[in-house]
Amino acid sequence: MSSYVIRGGKPLFGAVEIQGSKNSAVAIILACIAVEGEVVLHRVPCITDVLDCIEIVRYVGGRVEWLSGSSLYINCVEVEYKEVPARITERIRASTYLMGAFLGRFGRCPLMKSGGCSLGERPIDLHMDVLGAIGARHGVTGELCLNRVSDAKYSFPRVTVGGTVNAIVAAACGCGECVLKKCAKEPHVCDVVRFLNECGADIEGVGSDCLVVRGVGKLRGCEFTLSGDMIEAGTYLLAGVATGGAVTVNGVCTQELSALCNALEYMGLYVEKNDLSIAVSGLAMRSASVETGEYPLFPTDLHPQMVAFMGCAPGCGFLRENVFGGDRFKYLTELGKQGLVYSVEGNGVTVRESEYVGAKAYATDLRGGAANVIAALRAEGESVIGNAEFVERGYSDFVLKLRALGADVSYGDL
Ligand code: EPU
């Protein structure tokens, strides 16, 4: 097990180049299984979730090679239908995307286990529901079969990123017209739609919650650049102000981070937005009350990092989690070891101004781990944050980027 050893109390200053979106990358790499041509993706983050997706594509016979820098070549012309072993699929939530890709390419899909961060129950009932609505049925051997995507109309009873992506990938390779309502419109979903359209798909409504997918039968290869990772960007901005420093993030769509920027401005921080960059500086004058929700509301993937920062703000802050269940709060016990004073009631957490101290704590999941790192960067003294591998799932060159901002951080064993 690896850990981060952090000697905190040093303000972070400087600029960070933001990676391509993790959630776009994992969805698009697996969607390539449905693409009968050569794909070149640019700005792919080198993180373990992406490496796991690459392993899956290679397992089914796809050719994947890193080109210079962060460009990835993927050729799935000769992929074959086979079940990917649970030892690989269980590592990541994104393996649920195999359903859309397999149904699109082969018209059938074995039921495979997925994994990912433990954030409460993460069912796939809505994936099955929407795939059923576009014509998928269970075969005698238990696999899911989709001989022909028929015309369909479906309205998601609850917004789901994964369910939306699976439906559009499968439907894009069909021949009917699918009208999907109450779709997720997260920036990474928009990236998937744009990617599929570059591959010859006919999907209308990008950026809205109603997508009309007209099946084109086959997808061809393309070259595509991923958008910036808004969660990585938000994490560095929060780490900067938590340490009393000022960080600029470059290469991110500023509008995507509006909910975070509004909350920080309310707290009294100075937020400067330029074309593709955001800089945040100053000291918090007050705390905030925030609710997570689907895009464009405050992202659940910035919840733990925001709570860590609220611990640095005067007064009392509050965050209500509306996307995931109780397990999203698991990180709080570990943040408590670092000095956070908080109380939980239902799906809300009240946070008081706290004095973070050097401590040993364990990341409980990817974003929770990022929150532990923020608290450790703020604390005077040495902290050791265990389970660094959770954090490495989503942040490329994490230690290097933090060091470039002035942090004293290195890897250790714990
Ligand atoms: N849900 C259902 N049934 C379903 C699908 C979802 O009840 O069939 C519920 C979930 O349990 C959850 C809510 O709906 O309470 C939203 O889940 P969603 O399907 O939108 O999430 P996801 O596709 O599993 C993606 C990201 C997560 C991010 C969420 C929400 C990927 C690989 N994962 O997960 O990212 O938190 O959307 O925006 O894209 C992360 O990056 O740290 C991360 C966890």
CSV table of C-alpha atoms and ligand atoms in Angstrom, one decimal:
chain,number,residue,atom,x,y,z
A,1,MET,CA,0.0,0.0,0.0
A,2,SER,CA,1.4,3.4,-0.8
A,3,SER,CA,0.8,6.7,0.9
A,4,TYR,CA,1.4,10.4,0.6
A,5,VAL,CA,3.8,11.9,3.2
A,6,ILE,CA,2.9,15.6,3.5
A,7,ARG,CA,4.6,18.3,5.6
A,8,GLY,CA,1.9,20.9,5.5
A,9,GLY,CA,1.5,24.6,6.4
A,10,LYS,CA,3.0,25.8,3.1
A,11,PRO,CA,0.7,28.0,1.0
A,12,LEU,CA,0.4,26.7,-2.6
A,13,PHE,CA,1.1,29.2,-5.4
A,14,GLY,CA,1.3,28.9,-9.1
A,15,ALA,CA,-0.5,27.5,-12.1
A,16,VAL,CA,-1.5,23.9,-13.0
A,17,GLU,CA,-2.2,22.5,-16.4
A,18,ILE,CA,-5.4,20.5,-16.2
A,19,GLN,CA,-5.6,16.9,-17.5
A,20,GLY,CA,-8.2,15.7,-19.9
A,21,SER,CA,-11.4,14.6,-18.1
A,22,LYS,CA,-11.1,11.2,-16.4
A,23,ASN,CA,-14.8,10.5,-16.9
A,24,SER,CA,-14.7,11.4,-20.6
A,25,ALA,CA,-11.6,9.3,-21.0
A,26,VAL,CA,-13.0,6.1,-19.5
A,27,ALA,CA,-16.3,6.3,-21.3
A,28,ILE,CA,-14.8,7.1,-24.7
A,29,ILE,CA,-12.0,4.5,-24.5
A,30,LEU,CA,-14.6,1.7,-23.8
A,31,ALA,CA,-16.9,3.1,-26.4
A,32,CYS,CA,-14.1,2.5,-28.9
A,33,ILE,CA,-15.0,-1.2,-28.7
A,34,ALA,CA,-18.1,-0.2,-30.8
A,35,VAL,CA,-16.0,1.7,-33.3
A,36,GLU,CA,-14.9,-0.1,-36.5
A,37,GLY,CA,-11.9,2.1,-37.3
A,38,GLU,CA,-8.8,3.8,-35.9
A,39,VAL,CA,-9.3,6.3,-33.2
A,40,VAL,CA,-6.7,8.8,-31.9
A,41,LEU,CA,-7.6,10.5,-28.6
A,42,HIS,CA,-5.7,13.5,-27.4
A,43,ARG,CA,-5.3,14.7,-23.8
A,44,VAL,CA,-5.9,11.3,-22.2
A,45,PRO,CA,-4.9,11.4,-18.5
A,46,CYS,CA,-2.4,8.7,-17.4
A,47,ILE,CA,-4.3,7.5,-14.4
A,48,THR,CA,-5.0,4.0,-13.2
A,49,ASP,CA,-8.7,4.1,-14.2
A,50,VAL,CA,-7.6,4.8,-17.7
A,51,LEU,CA,-5.0,2.1,-17.6
A,52,ASP,CA,-7.7,-0.4,-16.5
A,53,CYS,CA,-9.9,0.6,-19.4
A,54,ILE,CA,-7.0,0.1,-21.8
A,55,GLU,CA,-6.4,-3.3,-20.3
A,56,ILE,CA,-10.1,-4.2,-21.0
A,57,VAL,CA,-9.9,-3.0,-24.6
A,58,ARG,CA,-6.7,-5.0,-25.2
A,59,TYR,CA,-8.3,-8.1,-23.5
A,60,VAL,CA,-11.1,-8.1,-26.2
A,61,GLY,CA,-8.5,-7.8,-28.9
A,62,GLY,CA,-8.2,-4.1,-29.4
A,63,ARG,CA,-4.8,-2.5,-30.2
A,64,VAL,CA,-4.0,0.4,-27.9
A,65,GLU,CA,-0.8,2.4,-28.0
A,66,TRP,CA,0.4,5.6,-26.3
A,67,LEU,CA,1.6,8.0,-28.9
A,68,SER,CA,3.7,11.0,-27.9
A,69,GLY,CA,2.5,12.8,-24.7
A,70,SER,CA,-1.1,12.1,-23.8
A,71,SER,CA,-2.4,10.9,-27.1
A,72,LEU,CA,-3.7,7.4,-27.4
A,73,TYR,CA,-4.2,5.2,-30.5
A,74,ILE,CA,-7.0,2.7,-30.3
A,75,ASN,CA,-7.9,0.2,-33.0
A,76,CYS,CA,-10.8,-2.1,-32.3
A,77,VAL,CA,-11.4,-3.3,-35.9
A,78,GLU,CA,-10.6,-6.9,-34.8
A,79,VAL,CA,-12.1,-7.1,-31.4
A,80,GLU,CA,-13.9,-10.3,-30.5
A,81,TYR,CA,-16.9,-11.1,-28.3
A,82,LYS,CA,-15.6,-12.4,-25.0
A,83,GLU,CA,-16.4,-12.0,-21.3
A,84,VAL,CA,-13.9,-9.8,-19.5
A,85,PRO,CA,-12.8,-11.4,-16.2
A,86,ALA,CA,-14.1,-9.9,-13.0
A,87,ARG,CA,-10.5,-9.4,-11.7
A,88,ILE,CA,-10.3,-6.6,-14.3
A,89,THR,CA,-13.9,-5.2,-14.5
A,90,GLU,CA,-14.3,-5.1,-10.7
A,91,ARG,CA,-11.5,-2.5,-10.4
A,92,ILE,CA,-13.6,0.3,-12.0
A,93,ARG,CA,-17.1,1.6,-12.2
A,94,ALA,CA,-16.6,2.4,-15.8
A,95,SER,CA,-16.7,-1.3,-16.8
A,96,THR,CA,-20.5,-0.8,-16.8
A,97,TYR,CA,-19.8,1.0,-20.1
A,98,LEU,CA,-19.1,-2.4,-21.6
A,99,MET,CA,-22.8,-2.9,-21.9
A,100,GLY,CA,-23.4,-0.1,-24.4
A,101,ALA,CA,-20.2,-0.9,-26.3
A,102,PHE,CA,-20.8,-4.6,-26.6
A,103,LEU,CA,-24.5,-4.3,-27.5
A,104,GLY,CA,-23.5,-1.7,-30.1
A,105,ARG,CA,-20.8,-3.8,-31.6
A,106,PHE,CA,-21.9,-7.4,-31.1
A,107,GLY,CA,-25.6,-7.1,-30.4
A,108,ARG,CA,-25.1,-9.0,-27.2
A,109,CYS,CA,-23.3,-8.6,-23.9
A,110,PRO,CA,-22.4,-10.9,-21.0
A,111,LEU,CA,-23.3,-9.6,-17.6
A,112,MET,CA,-20.1,-8.4,-16.1
A,113,LYS,CA,-19.3,-7.1,-12.6
A,114,SER,CA,-18.2,-3.5,-12.1
A,115,GLY,CA,-16.5,-1.9,-9.2
A,116,GLY,CA,-15.3,1.6,-8.5
A,117,CYS,CA,-15.4,3.8,-5.4
A,118,SER,CA,-17.8,2.7,-2.7
A,119,LEU,CA,-20.2,5.6,-2.5
A,120,GLY,CA,-23.3,3.8,-1.3
A,121,GLU,CA,-25.4,1.5,-3.5
A,122,ARG,CA,-24.6,1.9,-7.2
A,123,PRO,CA,-27.3,-0.1,-8.9
A,124,ILE,CA,-27.6,-0.6,-12.7
A,125,ASP,CA,-31.4,-0.8,-12.8
A,126,LEU,CA,-31.7,2.3,-14.9
A,127,HIS,CA,-29.1,1.0,-17.3
A,128,MET,CA,-31.1,-2.2,-17.8
A,129,ASP,CA,-34.4,-0.2,-18.0
A,130,VAL,CA,-33.2,2.1,-20.8
A,131,LEU,CA,-31.5,-0.7,-22.7
A,132,GLY,CA,-34.7,-2.7,-22.3
A,133,ALA,CA,-36.6,0.3,-23.7
A,134,ILE,CA,-34.5,0.3,-26.8
A,135,GLY,CA,-34.9,-3.4,-27.4
A,136,ALA,CA,-32.4,-5.3,-25.2
A,137,ARG,CA,-33.6,-8.7,-23.8
A,138,HIS,CA,-32.0,-11.3,-21.6
A,139,GLY,CA,-31.0,-14.4,-23.7
A,140,VAL,CA,-31.3,-18.0,-22.4
A,141,THR,CA,-27.7,-17.9,-21.2
A,142,GLY,CA,-28.3,-14.8,-19.1
A,143,GLU,CA,-26.5,-12.5,-21.5
A,144,LEU,CA,-28.2,-9.3,-22.8
A,145,CYS,CA,-29.2,-9.4,-26.4
A,146,LEU,CA,-30.1,-6.5,-28.7
A,147,ASN,CA,-30.7,-7.7,-32.2
A,148,ARG,CA,-32.0,-4.5,-33.6
A,149,VAL,CA,-32.5,-1.1,-31.8
A,150,SER,CA,-36.1,-0.3,-32.4
A,151,ASP,CA,-37.5,3.2,-32.4
A,152,ALA,CA,-38.0,4.1,-28.8
A,153,LYS,CA,-38.9,6.9,-26.4
A,154,TYR,CA,-37.6,6.8,-22.9
A,155,SER,CA,-37.5,9.3,-20.0
A,156,PHE,CA,-35.0,8.5,-17.2
A,157,PRO,CA,-36.8,8.6,-13.8
A,158,ARG,CA,-33.5,9.8,-12.3
A,159,VAL,CA,-30.5,11.4,-13.9
A,160,THR,CA,-27.7,8.9,-14.5
A,161,VAL,CA,-24.4,9.5,-16.2
A,162,GLY,CA,-23.6,5.9,-16.8
A,163,GLY,CA,-27.1,5.0,-18.0
A,164,THR,CA,-27.2,7.9,-20.5
A,165,VAL,CA,-23.8,6.9,-21.9
A,166,ASN,CA,-24.7,3.2,-22.3
A,167,ALA,CA,-28.0,4.1,-24.0
A,168,ILE,CA,-26.5,6.5,-26.6
A,169,VAL,CA,-23.6,4.2,-27.5
A,170,ALA,CA,-25.9,1.2,-28.1
A,171,ALA,CA,-28.5,3.3,-29.9
A,172,ALA,CA,-25.9,5.0,-32.1
A,173,CYS,CA,-25.0,1.6,-33.6
A,174,GLY,CA,-28.6,0.6,-34.2
A,175,CYS,CA,-31.0,1.6,-36.9
A,176,GLY,CA,-34.0,3.2,-35.1
A,177,GLU,CA,-34.6,6.6,-33.7
A,178,CYS,CA,-34.4,6.8,-29.9
A,179,VAL,CA,-35.6,9.9,-28.1
A,180,LEU,CA,-34.1,10.0,-24.6
A,181,LYS,CA,-35.4,12.4,-22.1
A,182,LYS,CA,-34.0,13.6,-18.7
A,183,CYS,CA,-30.5,12.5,-19.8
A,184,ALA,CA,-27.4,13.5,-17.8
A,185,LYS,CA,-25.8,16.6,-19.3
A,186,GLU,CA,-22.5,16.5,-17.5
A,187,PRO,CA,-19.6,17.8,-19.5
A,188,HIS,CA,-18.2,14.2,-19.9
A,189,VAL,CA,-21.5,13.1,-21.3
A,190,CYS,CA,-21.3,15.9,-23.9
A,191,ASP,CA,-17.8,14.8,-24.7
A,192,VAL,CA,-19.1,11.2,-25.4
A,193,VAL,CA,-21.8,12.6,-27.7
A,194,ARG,CA,-19.3,14.8,-29.6
A,195,PHE,CA,-17.0,11.8,-29.9
A,196,LEU,CA,-19.7,9.5,-31.2
A,197,ASN,CA,-20.8,12.2,-33.7
A,198,GLU,CA,-17.2,12.5,-34.9
A,199,CYS,CA,-17.4,8.7,-35.5
A,200,GLY,CA,-20.4,9.2,-37.8
A,201,ALA,CA,-23.2,8.9,-35.2
A,202,ASP,CA,-26.3,11.1,-35.5
A,203,ILE,CA,-27.0,12.4,-32.1
A,204,GLU,CA,-28.9,15.7,-31.6
A,205,GLY,CA,-29.2,17.7,-28.4
A,206,VAL,CA,-25.7,17.8,-27.0
A,207,GLY,CA,-25.7,19.8,-23.8
A,208,SER,CA,-29.4,19.4,-23.2
A,209,ASP,CA,-31.2,16.8,-21.3
A,210,CYS,CA,-33.1,15.5,-24.4
A,211,LEU,CA,-30.9,13.5,-26.8
A,212,VAL,CA,-32.3,12.2,-30.1
A,213,VAL,CA,-30.1,9.3,-31.3
A,214,ARG,CA,-30.7,8.1,-34.9
A,215,GLY,CA,-28.9,4.8,-35.4
A,216,VAL,CA,-26.3,4.7,-38.2
A,217,GLY,CA,-25.4,1.0,-38.0
A,218,LYS,CA,-21.6,1.3,-37.9
A,219,LEU,CA,-19.3,3.8,-36.3
A,220,ARG,CA,-16.0,4.8,-38.1
A,221,GLY,CA,-12.7,6.0,-36.5
A,222,CYS,CA,-11.9,9.6,-35.7
A,223,GLU,CA,-9.5,11.9,-34.0
A,224,PHE,CA,-10.8,13.6,-30.8
A,225,THR,CA,-9.5,15.8,-28.0
A,226,LEU,CA,-11.0,15.4,-24.5
A,227,SER,CA,-12.2,18.4,-22.6
A,228,GLY,CA,-10.5,19.5,-19.3
A,229,ASP,CA,-11.2,17.7,-16.1
A,230,MET,CA,-13.4,20.1,-14.0
A,231,ILE,CA,-13.0,18.0,-10.9
A,232,GLU,CA,-9.2,18.0,-11.0
A,233,ALA,CA,-9.3,21.7,-11.6
A,234,GLY,CA,-11.7,22.3,-8.6
A,235,THR,CA,-9.5,20.1,-6.4
A,236,TYR,CA,-6.4,22.3,-7.1
A,237,LEU,CA,-8.4,25.5,-6.6
A,238,LEU,CA,-9.6,24.3,-3.2
A,239,ALA,CA,-6.1,23.1,-2.2
A,240,GLY,CA,-4.7,26.5,-3.0
A,241,VAL,CA,-7.2,28.5,-0.9
A,242,ALA,CA,-7.2,26.0,1.9
A,243,THR,CA,-3.5,26.7,2.3
A,244,GLY,CA,-3.9,30.4,2.1
A,245,GLY,CA,-2.3,30.5,-1.3
A,246,ALA,CA,-3.6,31.2,-4.8
A,247,VAL,CA,-3.7,28.6,-7.6
A,248,THR,CA,-4.6,29.1,-11.3
A,249,VAL,CA,-5.9,26.2,-13.3
A,250,ASN,CA,-5.4,26.3,-17.0
A,251,GLY,CA,-7.2,24.3,-19.7
A,252,VAL,CA,-10.7,24.0,-18.2
A,253,CYS,CA,-14.0,25.4,-19.3
A,254,THR,CA,-14.7,28.1,-16.7
A,255,GLN,CA,-18.5,27.7,-17.1
A,256,GLU,CA,-18.4,24.1,-16.0
A,257,LEU,CA,-17.1,25.2,-12.6
A,258,SER,CA,-19.7,28.0,-12.0
A,259,ALA,CA,-21.2,26.2,-9.0
A,260,LEU,CA,-17.9,26.0,-7.3
A,261,CYS,CA,-16.8,29.6,-8.2
A,262,ASN,CA,-20.2,31.0,-7.0
A,263,ALA,CA,-19.7,29.2,-3.6
A,264,LEU,CA,-16.1,30.5,-3.3
A,265,GLU,CA,-17.2,34.1,-4.2
A,266,TYR,CA,-19.9,33.9,-1.6
A,267,MET,CA,-17.2,32.8,1.0
A,268,GLY,CA,-15.4,36.0,0.2
A,269,LEU,CA,-12.7,34.7,-2.1
A,270,TYR,CA,-11.5,36.5,-5.2
A,271,VAL,CA,-12.3,34.5,-8.4
A,272,GLU,CA,-10.8,35.5,-11.7
A,273,LYS,CA,-12.0,33.7,-14.9
A,274,ASN,CA,-10.3,34.0,-18.2
A,275,ASP,CA,-10.9,32.2,-21.4
A,276,LEU,CA,-9.8,28.7,-20.3
A,277,SER,CA,-8.4,29.5,-16.9
A,278,ILE,CA,-9.6,30.2,-13.3
A,279,ALA,CA,-7.6,31.8,-10.5
A,280,VAL,CA,-8.8,31.9,-6.9
A,281,SER,CA,-7.1,33.8,-4.1
A,282,GLY,CA,-7.8,35.5,-0.8
A,283,LEU,CA,-9.0,34.2,2.6
A,284,ALA,CA,-12.5,32.9,3.4
A,285,MET,CA,-14.6,35.5,5.3
A,286,ARG,CA,-17.5,33.1,5.9
A,287,SER,CA,-18.5,29.5,5.2
A,288,ALA,CA,-21.2,28.4,2.8
A,289,SER,CA,-24.2,26.2,2.4
A,290,VAL,CA,-24.0,23.9,-0.6
A,291,GLU,CA,-26.1,21.1,-2.1
A,292,THR,CA,-24.7,18.6,-4.6
A,293,GLY,CA,-26.7,17.7,-7.7
A,294,GLU,CA,-26.5,16.9,-11.3
A,295,TYR,CA,-24.8,19.3,-13.7
A,296,PRO,CA,-24.9,22.3,-13.6
A,297,LEU,CA,-25.4,22.1,-9.8
A,298,PHE,CA,-22.5,21.6,-7.4
A,299,PRO,CA,-20.7,18.3,-8.4
A,300,THR,CA,-20.8,15.5,-6.0
A,301,ASP,CA,-17.2,14.7,-7.0
A,302,LEU,CA,-16.1,18.0,-5.3
A,303,HIS,CA,-18.1,17.3,-2.2
A,304,PRO,CA,-15.3,16.0,0.1
A,305,GLN,CA,-12.8,18.6,-1.1
A,306,MET,CA,-15.3,21.4,-0.4
A,307,VAL,CA,-16.0,20.1,3.1
A,308,ALA,CA,-12.2,20.0,3.7
A,309,PHE,CA,-12.1,23.6,2.7
A,310,MET,CA,-15.1,24.6,4.8
A,311,GLY,CA,-13.1,23.4,7.8
A,312,CYS,CA,-10.7,26.3,7.0
A,313,ALA,CA,-13.5,28.9,6.8
A,314,PRO,CA,-14.8,31.0,9.8
A,315,GLY,CA,-18.2,30.0,11.1
A,316,CYS,CA,-20.4,27.1,10.2
A,317,GLY,CA,-20.7,25.5,6.8
A,318,PHE,CA,-23.2,23.0,5.5
A,319,LEU,CA,-23.2,20.5,2.6
A,320,ARG,CA,-26.1,18.4,1.5
A,321,GLU,CA,-25.3,15.3,-0.6
A,322,ASN,CA,-28.1,14.6,-3.1
A,323,VAL,CA,-26.5,12.2,-5.6
A,324,PHE,CA,-25.0,9.4,-3.6
A,325,GLY,CA,-25.9,7.6,-0.3
A,326,GLY,CA,-24.3,7.5,3.1
A,327,ASP,CA,-21.1,5.9,1.9
A,328,ARG,CA,-20.2,9.2,0.3
A,329,PHE,CA,-19.6,10.4,3.9
A,330,LYS,CA,-17.1,7.6,4.8
A,331,TYR,CA,-14.2,10.0,4.3
A,332,LEU,CA,-15.4,12.2,7.2
A,333,THR,CA,-14.1,9.7,9.9
A,334,GLU,CA,-10.6,10.1,8.4
A,335,LEU,CA,-10.9,13.9,8.0
A,336,GLY,CA,-12.0,13.9,11.7
A,337,LYS,CA,-8.6,12.3,12.6
A,338,GLN,CA,-7.0,15.3,10.9
A,339,GLY,CA,-9.0,17.7,13.1
A,340,LEU,CA,-12.2,18.4,11.2
A,341,VAL,CA,-15.1,19.2,13.5
A,342,TYR,CA,-18.3,18.1,12.0
A,343,SER,CA,-21.7,16.5,12.5
A,344,VAL,CA,-23.8,14.5,10.1
A,345,GLU,CA,-27.6,14.4,10.0
A,346,GLY,CA,-29.3,12.5,7.2
A,347,ASN,CA,-27.6,13.4,4.0
A,348,GLY,CA,-26.2,16.7,5.4
A,349,VAL,CA,-22.9,17.5,7.1
A,350,THR,CA,-22.4,20.6,9.2
A,351,VAL,CA,-18.8,21.7,9.3
A,352,ARG,CA,-17.2,24.1,11.9
A,353,GLU,CA,-14.0,26.0,11.6
A,354,SER,CA,-11.3,23.5,12.5
A,355,GLU,CA,-7.6,23.4,13.2
A,356,TYR,CA,-6.1,20.6,11.0
A,357,VAL,CA,-3.2,18.8,12.6
A,358,GLY,CA,-0.5,16.5,11.2
A,359,ALA,CA,-2.0,13.0,11.4
A,360,LYS,CA,-2.3,9.5,9.9
A,361,ALA,CA,-5.4,9.0,7.9
A,362,TYR,CA,-6.6,6.7,5.1
A,363,ALA,CA,-8.3,7.6,1.8
A,364,THR,CA,-11.6,5.8,1.7
A,365,ASP,CA,-12.2,6.6,-2.0
A,366,LEU,CA,-10.9,8.8,-4.8
A,367,ARG,CA,-12.4,12.2,-3.8
A,368,GLY,CA,-12.3,11.5,-0.1
A,369,GLY,CA,-8.6,10.9,-0.5
A,370,ALA,CA,-8.2,14.3,-2.2
A,371,ALA,CA,-10.0,15.9,0.8
A,372,ASN,CA,-7.5,14.2,3.2
A,373,VAL,CA,-4.6,15.6,1.1
A,374,ILE,CA,-6.1,19.1,1.2
A,375,ALA,CA,-6.4,18.9,5.0
A,376,ALA,CA,-2.8,17.6,5.3
A,377,LEU,CA,-1.5,20.5,3.1
A,378,ARG,CA,-3.2,23.0,5.5
A,379,ALA,CA,-2.1,21.3,8.7
A,380,GLU,CA,1.2,22.3,10.4
A,381,GLY,CA,3.4,19.2,10.8
A,382,GLU,CA,3.6,15.9,9.0
A,383,SER,CA,0.7,13.8,7.8
A,384,VAL,CA,0.6,10.4,6.2
A,385,ILE,CA,-2.4,9.7,4.0
A,386,GLY,CA,-2.7,6.0,3.3
A,387,ASN,CA,-4.4,4.3,0.3
A,388,ALA,CA,-2.9,6.7,-2.1
A,389,GLU,CA,-3.8,4.3,-4.9
A,390,PHE,CA,-7.5,5.5,-4.6
A,391,VAL,CA,-6.3,9.0,-5.4
A,392,GLU,CA,-4.1,7.9,-8.2
A,393,ARG,CA,-7.2,6.5,-10.0
A,394,GLY,CA,-8.2,10.1,-10.9
A,395,TYR,CA,-5.3,12.5,-10.6
A,396,SER,CA,-2.4,12.3,-13.1
A,397,ASP,CA,1.1,13.4,-11.8
A,398,PHE,CA,-0.6,14.3,-8.5
A,399,VAL,CA,2.6,14.5,-6.4
A,400,LEU,CA,4.5,16.3,-9.2
A,401,LYS,CA,1.8,18.9,-9.7
A,402,LEU,CA,1.5,19.6,-6.0
A,403,ARG,CA,5.2,19.9,-5.7
A,404,ALA,CA,5.3,22.4,-8.5
A,405,LEU,CA,2.9,24.5,-6.5
A,406,GLY,CA,5.2,24.5,-3.5
A,407,ALA,CA,3.9,21.5,-1.5
A,408,ASP,CA,6.2,19.3,0.5
A,409,VAL,CA,4.8,15.9,-0.5
A,410,SER,CA,6.3,12.5,-1.4
A,411,TYR,CA,5.3,8.9,-1.6
A,412,GLY,CA,5.7,6.6,1.4
A,413,ASP,CA,4.7,3.1,2.5
A,414,LEU,CA,1.9,2.7,4.9
B,1,EPU,N1,-28.4,5.2,-10.0
B,1,EPU,C1,-29.4,4.3,-9.9
B,1,EPU,N2,-29.6,3.4,-10.8
B,1,EPU,C2,-28.8,3.3,-11.9
B,1,EPU,C3,-27.8,4.2,-12.1
B,1,EPU,C4,-27.6,5.2,-11.1
B,1,EPU,O1,-30.2,4.4,-8.9
B,1,EPU,O2,-29.0,2.4,-12.7
B,1,EPU,C5,-28.2,6.2,-9.0
B,1,EPU,C6,-26.8,6.0,-8.4
B,1,EPU,O3,-26.8,5.1,-7.3
B,1,EPU,C7,-26.5,7.4,-7.9
B,1,EPU,C8,-27.1,8.3,-8.9
B,1,EPU,O4,-28.1,7.5,-9.6
B,1,EPU,O5,-27.0,7.6,-6.6
B,1,EPU,C9,-26.2,8.9,-10.0
B,1,EPU,O6,-25.4,7.9,-10.5
B,1,EPU,P1,-24.8,8.0,-12.0
B,1,EPU,O7,-25.2,6.8,-12.8
B,1,EPU,O8,-25.0,9.3,-12.5
B,1,EPU,O9,-23.2,7.8,-11.7
B,1,EPU,P2,-22.1,6.9,-12.4
B,1,EPU,O10,-22.3,6.9,-13.8
B,1,EPU,O11,-22.0,5.6,-11.6
B,1,EPU,C10,-20.5,8.9,-12.8
B,1,EPU,C11,-19.1,9.2,-12.5
B,1,EPU,C12,-18.9,9.4,-11.0
B,1,EPU,C13,-19.8,10.6,-10.6
B,1,EPU,C14,-21.2,10.3,-11.0
B,1,EPU,C15,-22.2,11.5,-10.7
B,1,EPU,C16,-17.9,7.9,-14.1
B,1,EPU,C17,-17.0,6.7,-14.4
B,1,EPU,N3,-18.2,8.0,-12.9
B,1,EPU,O12,-20.8,7.7,-12.0
B,1,EPU,O13,-17.5,9.8,-10.8
B,1,EPU,O14,-19.7,10.8,-9.2
B,1,EPU,O15,-21.3,10.0,-12.4
B,1,EPU,O16,-21.8,12.6,-11.4
B,1,EPU,O17,-18.1,8.7,-15.0
B,1,EPU,C18,-15.6,10.2,-9.6
B,1,EPU,O18,-15.1,10.7,-10.6
B,1,EPU,O19,-15.0,10.3,-8.5
B,1,EPU,C19,-16.9,9.5,-9.7
B,1,EPU,C20,-17.3,8.7,-8.7
